[in-house]
CSV table of N, CA, C and O in Angstrom, one decimal:
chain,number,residue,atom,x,y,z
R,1,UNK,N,-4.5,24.7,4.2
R,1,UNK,CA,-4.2,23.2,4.1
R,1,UNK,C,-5.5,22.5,3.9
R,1,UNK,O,-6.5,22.9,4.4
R,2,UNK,N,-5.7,21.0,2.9
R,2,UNK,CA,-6.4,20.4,2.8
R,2,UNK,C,-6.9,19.3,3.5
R,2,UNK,O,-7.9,18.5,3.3
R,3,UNK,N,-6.1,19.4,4.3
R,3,UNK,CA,-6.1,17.9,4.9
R,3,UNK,C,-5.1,16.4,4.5
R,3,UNK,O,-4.6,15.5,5.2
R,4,UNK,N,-5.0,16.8,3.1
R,4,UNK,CA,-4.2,15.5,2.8
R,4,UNK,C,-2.9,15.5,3.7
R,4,UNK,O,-2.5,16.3,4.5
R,5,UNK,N,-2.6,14.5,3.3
R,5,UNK,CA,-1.3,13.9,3.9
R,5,UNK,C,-0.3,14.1,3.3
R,5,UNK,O,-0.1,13.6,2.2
R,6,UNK,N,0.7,15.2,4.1
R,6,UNK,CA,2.2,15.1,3.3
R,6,UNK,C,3.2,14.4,3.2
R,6,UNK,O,3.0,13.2,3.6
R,7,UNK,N,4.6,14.8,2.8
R,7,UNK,CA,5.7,14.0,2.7
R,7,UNK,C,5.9,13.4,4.0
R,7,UNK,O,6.1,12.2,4.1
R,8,UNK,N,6.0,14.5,5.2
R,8,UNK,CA,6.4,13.7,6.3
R,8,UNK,C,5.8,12.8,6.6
R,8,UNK,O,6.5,11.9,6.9
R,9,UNK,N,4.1,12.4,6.8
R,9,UNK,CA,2.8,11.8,7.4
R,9,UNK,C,3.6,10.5,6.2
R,9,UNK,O,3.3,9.4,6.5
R,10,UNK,N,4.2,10.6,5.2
R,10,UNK,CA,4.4,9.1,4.2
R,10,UNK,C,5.8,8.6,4.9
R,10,UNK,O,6.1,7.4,5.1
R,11,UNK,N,6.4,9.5,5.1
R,11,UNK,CA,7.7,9.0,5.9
R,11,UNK,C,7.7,8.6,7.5
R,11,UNK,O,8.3,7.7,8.2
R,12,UNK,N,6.8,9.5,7.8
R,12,UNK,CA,6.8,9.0,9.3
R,12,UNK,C,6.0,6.8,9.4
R,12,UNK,O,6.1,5.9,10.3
R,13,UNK,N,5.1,6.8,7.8
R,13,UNK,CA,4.5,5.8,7.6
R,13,UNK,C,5.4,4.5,7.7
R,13,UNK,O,5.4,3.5,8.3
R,14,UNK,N,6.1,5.4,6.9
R,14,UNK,CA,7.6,4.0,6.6
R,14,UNK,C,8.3,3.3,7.5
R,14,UNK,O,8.5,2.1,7.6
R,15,UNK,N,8.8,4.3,8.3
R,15,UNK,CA,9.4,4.7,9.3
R,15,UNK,C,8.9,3.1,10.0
R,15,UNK,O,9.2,1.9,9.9
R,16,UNK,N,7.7,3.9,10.7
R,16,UNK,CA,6.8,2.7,11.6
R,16,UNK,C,6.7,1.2,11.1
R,16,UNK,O,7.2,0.2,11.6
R,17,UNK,N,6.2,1.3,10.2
R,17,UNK,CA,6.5,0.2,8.9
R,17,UNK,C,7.5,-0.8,9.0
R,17,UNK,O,7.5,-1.9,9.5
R,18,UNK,N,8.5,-0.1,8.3
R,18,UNK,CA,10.0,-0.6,8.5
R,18,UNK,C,10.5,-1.0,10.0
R,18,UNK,O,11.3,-1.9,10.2
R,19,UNK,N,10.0,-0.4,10.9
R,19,UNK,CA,10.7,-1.1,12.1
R,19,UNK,C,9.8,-2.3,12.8
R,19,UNK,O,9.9,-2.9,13.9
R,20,UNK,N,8.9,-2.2,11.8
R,20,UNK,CA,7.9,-3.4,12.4
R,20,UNK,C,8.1,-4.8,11.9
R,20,UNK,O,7.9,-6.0,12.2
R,21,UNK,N,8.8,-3.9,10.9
R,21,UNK,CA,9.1,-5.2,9.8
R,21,UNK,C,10.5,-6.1,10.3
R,21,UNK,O,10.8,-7.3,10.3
R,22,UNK,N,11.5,-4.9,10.7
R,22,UNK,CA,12.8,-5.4,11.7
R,22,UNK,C,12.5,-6.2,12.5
R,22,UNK,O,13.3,-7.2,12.6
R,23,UNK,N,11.3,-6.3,13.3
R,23,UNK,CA,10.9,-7.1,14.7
R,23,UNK,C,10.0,-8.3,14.4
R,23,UNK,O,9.5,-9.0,15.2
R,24,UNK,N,9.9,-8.5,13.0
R,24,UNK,CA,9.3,-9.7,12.1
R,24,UNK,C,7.8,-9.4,11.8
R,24,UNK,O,7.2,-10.2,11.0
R,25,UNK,N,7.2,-8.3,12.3
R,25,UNK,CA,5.6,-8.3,11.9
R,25,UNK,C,5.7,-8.1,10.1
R,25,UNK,O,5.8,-7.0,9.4
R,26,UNK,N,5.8,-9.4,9.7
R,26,UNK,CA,5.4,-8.9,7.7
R,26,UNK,C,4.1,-9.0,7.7
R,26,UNK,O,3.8,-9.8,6.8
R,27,UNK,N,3.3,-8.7,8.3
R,27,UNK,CA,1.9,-8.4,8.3
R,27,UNK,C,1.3,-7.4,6.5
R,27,UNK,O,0.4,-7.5,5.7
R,28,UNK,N,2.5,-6.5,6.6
R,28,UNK,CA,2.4,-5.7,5.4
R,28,UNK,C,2.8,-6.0,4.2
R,28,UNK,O,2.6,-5.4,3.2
R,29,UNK,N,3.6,-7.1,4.4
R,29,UNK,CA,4.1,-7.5,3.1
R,29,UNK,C,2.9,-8.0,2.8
R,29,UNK,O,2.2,-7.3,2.1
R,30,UNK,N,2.5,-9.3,3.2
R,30,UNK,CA,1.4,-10.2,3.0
R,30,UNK,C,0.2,-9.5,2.0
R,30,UNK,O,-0.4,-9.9,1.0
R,31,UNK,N,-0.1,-8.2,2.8
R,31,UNK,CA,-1.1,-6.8,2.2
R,31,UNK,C,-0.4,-6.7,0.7
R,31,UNK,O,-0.9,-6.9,-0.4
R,32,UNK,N,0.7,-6.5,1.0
R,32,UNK,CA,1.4,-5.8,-0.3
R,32,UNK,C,1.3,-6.9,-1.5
R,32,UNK,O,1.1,-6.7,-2.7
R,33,UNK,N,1.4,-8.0,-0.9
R,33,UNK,CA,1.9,-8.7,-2.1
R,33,UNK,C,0.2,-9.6,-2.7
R,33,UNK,O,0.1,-9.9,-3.9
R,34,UNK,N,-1.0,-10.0,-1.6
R,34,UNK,CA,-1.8,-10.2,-2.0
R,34,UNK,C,-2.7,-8.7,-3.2
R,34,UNK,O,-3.3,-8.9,-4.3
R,35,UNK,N,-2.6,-7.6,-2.5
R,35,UNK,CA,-2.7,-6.5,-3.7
R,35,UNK,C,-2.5,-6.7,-4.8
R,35,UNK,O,-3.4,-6.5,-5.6
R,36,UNK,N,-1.0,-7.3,-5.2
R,36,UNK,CA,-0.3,-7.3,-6.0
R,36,UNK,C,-1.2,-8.1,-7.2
R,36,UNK,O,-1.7,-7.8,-8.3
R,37,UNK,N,-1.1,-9.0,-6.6
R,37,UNK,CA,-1.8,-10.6,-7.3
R,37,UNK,C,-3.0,-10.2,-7.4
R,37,UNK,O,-3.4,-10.7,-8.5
R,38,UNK,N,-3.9,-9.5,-6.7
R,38,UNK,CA,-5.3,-9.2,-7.2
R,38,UNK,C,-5.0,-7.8,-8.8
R,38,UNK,O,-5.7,-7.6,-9.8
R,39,UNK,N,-4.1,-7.2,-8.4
R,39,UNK,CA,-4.0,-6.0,-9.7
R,39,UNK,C,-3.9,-7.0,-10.3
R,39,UNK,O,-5.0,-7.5,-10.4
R,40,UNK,N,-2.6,-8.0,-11.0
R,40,UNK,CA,-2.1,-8.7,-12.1
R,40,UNK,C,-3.2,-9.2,-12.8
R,40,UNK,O,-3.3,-9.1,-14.0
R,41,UNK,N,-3.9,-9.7,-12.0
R,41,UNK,CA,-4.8,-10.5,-12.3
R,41,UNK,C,-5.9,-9.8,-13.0
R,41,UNK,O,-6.3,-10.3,-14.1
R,42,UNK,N,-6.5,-8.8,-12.5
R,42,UNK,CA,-7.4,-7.8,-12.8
R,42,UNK,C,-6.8,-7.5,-14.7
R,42,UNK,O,-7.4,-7.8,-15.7
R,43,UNK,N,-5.8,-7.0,-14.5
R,43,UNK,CA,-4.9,-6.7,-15.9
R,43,UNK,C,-4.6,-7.7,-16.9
R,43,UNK,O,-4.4,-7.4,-18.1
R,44,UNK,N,-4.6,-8.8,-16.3
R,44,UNK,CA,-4.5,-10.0,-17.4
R,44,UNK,C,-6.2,-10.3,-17.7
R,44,UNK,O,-6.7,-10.3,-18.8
R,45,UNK,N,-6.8,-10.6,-16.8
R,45,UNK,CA,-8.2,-10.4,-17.8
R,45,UNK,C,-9.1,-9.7,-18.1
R,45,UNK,O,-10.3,-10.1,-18.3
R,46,UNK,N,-8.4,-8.1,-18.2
R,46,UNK,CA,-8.7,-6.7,-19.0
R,46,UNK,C,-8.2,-7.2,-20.3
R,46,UNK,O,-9.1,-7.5,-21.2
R,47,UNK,N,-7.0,-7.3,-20.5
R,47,UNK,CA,-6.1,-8.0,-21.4
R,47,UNK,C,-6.9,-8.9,-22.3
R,47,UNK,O,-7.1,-8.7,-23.5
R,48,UNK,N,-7.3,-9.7,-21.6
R,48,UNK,CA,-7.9,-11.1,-22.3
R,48,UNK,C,-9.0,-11.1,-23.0
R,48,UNK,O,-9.2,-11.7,-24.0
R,49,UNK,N,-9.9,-10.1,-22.1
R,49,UNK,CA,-10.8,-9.4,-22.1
R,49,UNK,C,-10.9,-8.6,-24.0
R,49,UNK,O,-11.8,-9.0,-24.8
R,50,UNK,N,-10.3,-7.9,-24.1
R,50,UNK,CA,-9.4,-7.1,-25.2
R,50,UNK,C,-9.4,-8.2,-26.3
R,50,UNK,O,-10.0,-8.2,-27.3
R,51,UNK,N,-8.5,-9.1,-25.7
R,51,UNK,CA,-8.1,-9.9,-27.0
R,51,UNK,C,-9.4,-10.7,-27.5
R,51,UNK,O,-9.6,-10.8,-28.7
R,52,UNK,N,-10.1,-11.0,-26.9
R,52,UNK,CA,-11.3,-11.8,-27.4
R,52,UNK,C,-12.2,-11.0,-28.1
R,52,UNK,O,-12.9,-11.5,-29.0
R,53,UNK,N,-12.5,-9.6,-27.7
R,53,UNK,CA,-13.1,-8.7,-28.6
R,53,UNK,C,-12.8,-8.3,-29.9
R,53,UNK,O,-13.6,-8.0,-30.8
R,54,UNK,N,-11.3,-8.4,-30.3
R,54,UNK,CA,-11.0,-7.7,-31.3
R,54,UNK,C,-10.3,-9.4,-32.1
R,54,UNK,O,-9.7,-9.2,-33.2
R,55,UNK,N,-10.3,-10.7,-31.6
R,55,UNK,CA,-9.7,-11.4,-32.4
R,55,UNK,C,-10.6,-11.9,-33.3
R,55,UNK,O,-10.5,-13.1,-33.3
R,56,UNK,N,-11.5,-11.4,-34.1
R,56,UNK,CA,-12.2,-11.7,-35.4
R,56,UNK,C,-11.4,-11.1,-36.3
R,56,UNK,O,-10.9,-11.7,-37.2
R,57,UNK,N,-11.2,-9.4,-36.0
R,57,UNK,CA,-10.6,-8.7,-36.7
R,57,UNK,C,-9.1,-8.3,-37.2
R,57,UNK,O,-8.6,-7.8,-38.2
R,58,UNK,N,-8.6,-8.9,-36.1
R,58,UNK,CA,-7.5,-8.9,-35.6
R,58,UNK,C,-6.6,-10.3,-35.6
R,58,UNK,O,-5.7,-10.4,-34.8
R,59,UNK,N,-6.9,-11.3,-36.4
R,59,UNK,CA,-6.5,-12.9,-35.9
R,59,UNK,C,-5.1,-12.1,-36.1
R,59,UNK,O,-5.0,-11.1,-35.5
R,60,UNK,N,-4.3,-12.4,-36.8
R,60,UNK,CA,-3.0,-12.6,-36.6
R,60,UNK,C,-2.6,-11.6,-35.6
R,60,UNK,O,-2.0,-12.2,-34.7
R,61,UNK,N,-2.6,-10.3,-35.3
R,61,UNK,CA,-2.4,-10.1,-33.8
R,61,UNK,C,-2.6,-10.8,-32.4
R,61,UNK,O,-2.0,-10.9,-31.4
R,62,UNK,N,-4.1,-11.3,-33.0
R,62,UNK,CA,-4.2,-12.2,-31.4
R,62,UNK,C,-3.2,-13.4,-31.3
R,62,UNK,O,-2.6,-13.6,-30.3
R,63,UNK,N,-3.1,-14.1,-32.5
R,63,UNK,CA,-1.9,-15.4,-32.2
R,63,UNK,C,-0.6,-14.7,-32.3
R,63,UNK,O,0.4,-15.4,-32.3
R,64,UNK,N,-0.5,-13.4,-32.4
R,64,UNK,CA,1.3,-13.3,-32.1
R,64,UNK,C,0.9,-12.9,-30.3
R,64,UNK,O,1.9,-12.6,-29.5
């Protein structure tokens, strides 16, 4: 064994999780969803990032 964490150690996660969430702690959502907004964000100005490199060559892709 490696060490890593298996199916059960992810289920037993949830488990706890979910019933924390029953008793009102959204502590985890708040995680989840600030995450969320930090990826998007990261990806839209990778994105953007992209588009401004290649829109000399590329104009009419960049304005579609």
């Amino acid at each position: 064994m490696d060490g890593s964490p298996g199916y059960g150690d992810y289920a037993d996660v949830l488990d706890t999780v979910s019933e924390r969430a029953r008793k009102g702690d959204l502590a985890i959502a708040s995680k989840l969803l600030a995450a969320q907004a930090l990826t998007l964000d990261n990806i839209f100005t990778e994105m953007a990032r992209r588009m401004a490199l290649n829109m000399g060559e590329y104009l009419g892709a960049t304005e579609t």
